[in-house]
Amino acid sequence: MAVIFALCCLACSAVNDFIFKLFANRPMSRGVFFSIIGVIITLTMAPTLNIHSFSGNMANTLIWGCAAGFFSIVGNVLLIEAMGKLSAGICSTIYRLNLIFVVPGAMFFFGETLNPFQLCGVLAAILAIILFSFSTLCGKQKSSLAGMIIIVSAALLRAGMGLAYKKAFLTGVEESSLVFINGLFWVFGGLIYAWLKDGVIKMPGKATWGFGALSGLFVCGIVFFMAKALQAGAAGVVLSIAQMSFLGTLLLSVIILKEKLEKFKIAGIICGTAAILFLALK
């Protein structure tokens, strides 16, 4: 069952990244889009909150919940901004390669060690990013360079969220509390983003509501299936499967958006896949 749950998590992540790409191509408020996703997450997680546990560990819950929430919303804002400049396949792959930042972060903050497999994974991930850079910069467009900088920054922030989650769990914080606070950060962070980017916060139209609600459901699906998979199986197997979601996003973008696959991109995808497999080994 662990593999099935992990595959469901993979599917939710792949489709959600593809939704991000579809929305990034539309002239609608991205900030309001994130705010709607946050509302869905918050309403979904509210019934699962353990008030007694929350109040008993309030300081750690608020500190690490806010840290994770900040990294989460800013990282996803950068992800959708990058998708407005680069292909969905490249953005999704680099975003999932955030493990290359998690590994040294875990070594520094938690005293974890880097084994030979993980070192190979880090090197493969760096090679993947270099190959993607060749792929995107062949046209010598400034937007491509900016897109690469943005998506690598997004991956770094996603790694920060993962490290904040790990620290929270080590201090006894419950997952439902963390996800609930994350949802609140998406609600208000999205509104702030809309105000800063658009200069005004407008009532969303039907399309924005639709995209936001759909993405919110898939985000909840990611959280639900990931939790179920981790309960049923080994973390190394589950996480390595779930992180392969970029392959699903790539497939959707090639079939539906007709994105081109050229040699540097294919090589980058292969290296990215190898990187995640190596990083999952202990």
Tab-separated table of C-alpha atoms in Angstrom, residues 20-179:
chain	number	residue	atom	x	y	z
A	20	PHE	CA	0.623	26.115	-11.958
A	21	LYS	CA	1.995	26.188	-15.498
A	22	LEU	CA	-1.467	26.637	-17.032
A	23	PHE	CA	-2.263	29.481	-14.641
A	24	ALA	CA	1.147	31.123	-15.190
A	25	ASN	CA	0.251	31.502	-18.874
A	26	ARG	CA	-2.966	33.395	-18.084
A	27	PRO	CA	-3.317	37.132	-17.340
A	28	MET	CA	-4.905	36.633	-13.920
A	29	SER	CA	-3.828	37.527	-10.381
A	30	ARG	CA	-1.356	34.930	-9.160
A	31	GLY	CA	-1.564	36.282	-5.623
A	32	VAL	CA	-5.330	35.767	-5.400
A	33	PHE	CA	-4.805	32.296	-6.911
A	34	PHE	CA	-2.496	31.398	-4.012
A	35	SER	CA	-4.902	32.898	-1.507
A	36	ILE	CA	-7.716	30.649	-2.763
A	37	ILE	CA	-5.433	27.616	-2.475
A	38	GLY	CA	-4.690	28.667	1.097
A	39	VAL	CA	-8.387	28.874	1.926
A	40	ILE	CA	-8.904	25.312	0.670
A	41	ILE	CA	-5.917	24.030	2.683
A	42	THR	CA	-7.000	25.837	5.856
A	43	LEU	CA	-10.610	24.670	5.682
A	44	THR	CA	-9.520	21.109	4.976
A	45	MET	CA	-7.039	20.945	7.859
A	46	ALA	CA	-9.117	22.823	10.459
A	47	PRO	CA	-11.208	19.766	11.495
A	48	THR	CA	-8.031	17.698	12.062
A	49	LEU	CA	-6.417	20.139	14.497
A	50	ASN	CA	-5.677	18.847	17.981
A	51	ILE	CA	-6.287	21.942	20.097
A	52	HIS	CA	-4.833	20.342	23.237
A	53	SER	CA	-1.580	19.440	21.445
A	54	PHE	CA	-1.448	22.858	19.763
A	55	SER	CA	-1.794	24.776	23.036
A	56	GLY	CA	0.598	22.432	24.856
A	57	ASN	CA	3.388	23.062	22.346
A	58	MET	CA	2.361	26.508	21.134
A	59	ALA	CA	5.786	28.179	21.035
A	60	ASN	CA	7.427	25.536	18.828
A	61	THR	CA	4.301	25.192	16.696
A	62	LEU	CA	4.163	28.923	15.976
A	63	ILE	CA	7.924	29.374	15.450
A	64	TRP	CA	8.445	26.459	13.077
A	65	GLY	CA	4.991	26.659	11.561
A	66	CYS	CA	5.586	30.296	10.587
A	67	ALA	CA	9.078	29.493	9.283
A	68	ALA	CA	7.750	26.645	7.139
A	69	GLY	CA	4.789	28.741	6.009
A	70	PHE	CA	7.024	31.601	4.905
A	71	PHE	CA	9.359	29.309	2.952
A	72	SER	CA	6.356	27.519	1.433
A	73	ILE	CA	4.469	30.536	0.078
A	74	VAL	CA	7.554	32.404	-1.160
A	75	GLY	CA	8.954	29.244	-2.754
A	76	ASN	CA	5.703	28.577	-4.597
A	77	VAL	CA	5.428	32.211	-5.690
A	78	LEU	CA	8.872	31.880	-7.252
A	79	LEU	CA	7.882	28.544	-8.805
A	80	ILE	CA	4.915	30.022	-10.654
A	81	GLU	CA	6.954	33.079	-11.669
A	82	ALA	CA	9.602	30.771	-13.128
A	83	MET	CA	6.924	28.799	-14.977
A	84	GLY	CA	5.944	31.999	-16.713
A	85	LYS	CA	9.448	32.096	-18.221
A	86	LEU	CA	10.526	28.437	-18.585
A	87	SER	CA	8.998	25.090	-19.537
A	88	ALA	CA	6.951	23.181	-16.961
A	89	GLY	CA	9.263	20.169	-17.197
A	90	ILE	CA	12.408	22.118	-16.332
A	91	CYS	CA	10.761	24.068	-13.495
A	92	SER	CA	9.173	20.993	-11.943
A	93	THR	CA	12.408	18.986	-12.125
A	94	ILE	CA	14.635	21.646	-10.558
A	95	TYR	CA	12.013	22.350	-7.885
A	96	ARG	CA	12.001	18.652	-6.918
A	97	LEU	CA	15.809	18.689	-6.790
A	98	ASN	CA	15.556	20.778	-3.618
A	99	LEU	CA	17.032	17.713	-1.913
A	100	ILE	CA	20.493	18.953	-2.944
A	101	PHE	CA	19.971	21.840	-0.512
A	102	VAL	CA	18.256	19.678	2.110
A	103	VAL	CA	21.248	17.316	2.422
A	104	PRO	CA	23.881	19.963	3.349
A	105	GLY	CA	21.260	21.746	5.441
A	106	ALA	CA	20.589	18.578	7.415
A	107	MET	CA	24.341	18.108	7.880
A	108	PHE	CA	24.758	21.636	9.247
A	109	PHE	CA	21.642	21.899	11.424
A	110	PHE	CA	21.039	18.298	12.505
A	111	GLY	CA	24.494	16.736	12.350
A	112	GLU	CA	23.539	14.225	9.643
A	113	THR	CA	26.303	12.687	7.529
A	114	LEU	CA	26.695	12.636	3.748
A	115	ASN	CA	27.182	9.126	2.382
A	116	PRO	CA	28.746	8.316	-1.027
A	117	PHE	CA	25.335	7.752	-2.651
A	118	GLN	CA	24.069	11.157	-1.525
A	119	LEU	CA	27.275	12.788	-2.772
A	120	CYS	CA	26.641	11.215	-6.182
A	121	GLY	CA	23.081	12.529	-5.973
A	122	VAL	CA	24.224	16.079	-5.275
A	123	LEU	CA	26.679	15.942	-8.181
A	124	ALA	CA	24.014	14.503	-10.515
A	125	ALA	CA	21.590	17.258	-9.474
A	126	ILE	CA	24.173	19.969	-10.153
A	127	LEU	CA	24.842	18.427	-13.566
A	128	ALA	CA	21.091	18.386	-14.263
A	129	ILE	CA	20.821	22.112	-13.501
A	130	ILE	CA	23.826	22.836	-15.741
A	131	LEU	CA	22.229	20.862	-18.592
A	132	PHE	CA	18.932	22.713	-18.118
A	133	SER	CA	20.866	25.973	-18.219
A	134	PHE	CA	22.312	25.008	-21.592
A	135	SER	CA	18.818	24.103	-22.760
A	136	THR	CA	17.208	27.362	-21.708
A	137	LEU	CA	20.050	29.727	-22.562
A	138	CYS	CA	20.578	28.485	-26.113
A	139	GLY	CA	18.186	31.205	-27.260
A	140	LYS	CA	20.219	33.775	-25.293
A	141	GLN	CA	17.055	35.294	-23.848
A	142	LYS	CA	17.320	37.335	-20.666
A	143	SER	CA	13.987	35.907	-19.492
A	144	SER	CA	15.508	32.400	-19.603
A	145	LEU	CA	18.423	33.405	-17.378
A	146	ALA	CA	16.039	35.113	-14.967
A	147	GLY	CA	13.833	32.040	-14.986
A	148	MET	CA	16.756	29.783	-14.048
A	149	ILE	CA	17.745	32.060	-11.162
A	150	ILE	CA	14.146	32.173	-9.937
A	151	ILE	CA	13.543	28.419	-10.056
A	152	VAL	CA	16.816	27.585	-8.290
A	153	SER	CA	15.836	30.115	-5.597
A	154	ALA	CA	12.429	28.427	-5.366
A	155	ALA	CA	14.109	25.054	-4.832
A	156	LEU	CA	16.289	26.566	-2.086
A	157	LEU	CA	13.220	27.903	-0.276
A	158	ARG	CA	11.439	24.553	-0.690
A	159	ALA	CA	14.420	22.952	1.009
A	160	GLY	CA	14.095	25.488	3.814
A	161	MET	CA	10.487	24.427	4.283
A	162	GLY	CA	11.526	20.783	4.521
A	163	LEU	CA	14.187	21.552	7.119
A	164	ALA	CA	11.697	23.634	9.129
A	165	TYR	CA	9.261	20.701	9.061
A	166	LYS	CA	11.974	18.330	10.302
A	167	LYS	CA	12.881	20.666	13.159
A	168	ALA	CA	9.200	21.032	14.031
A	169	PHE	CA	8.703	17.259	14.184
A	170	LEU	CA	11.806	16.912	16.384
A	171	THR	CA	10.228	19.340	18.863
A	172	GLY	CA	6.923	17.447	18.926
A	173	VAL	CA	4.828	19.629	16.617
A	174	GLU	CA	1.925	17.823	14.901
A	175	GLU	CA	1.728	17.718	11.099
A	176	SER	CA	-1.887	18.980	11.003
A	177	SER	CA	-0.879	22.123	12.918
A	178	LEU	CA	2.001	22.809	10.513
A	179	VAL	CA	-0.140	22.382	7.408
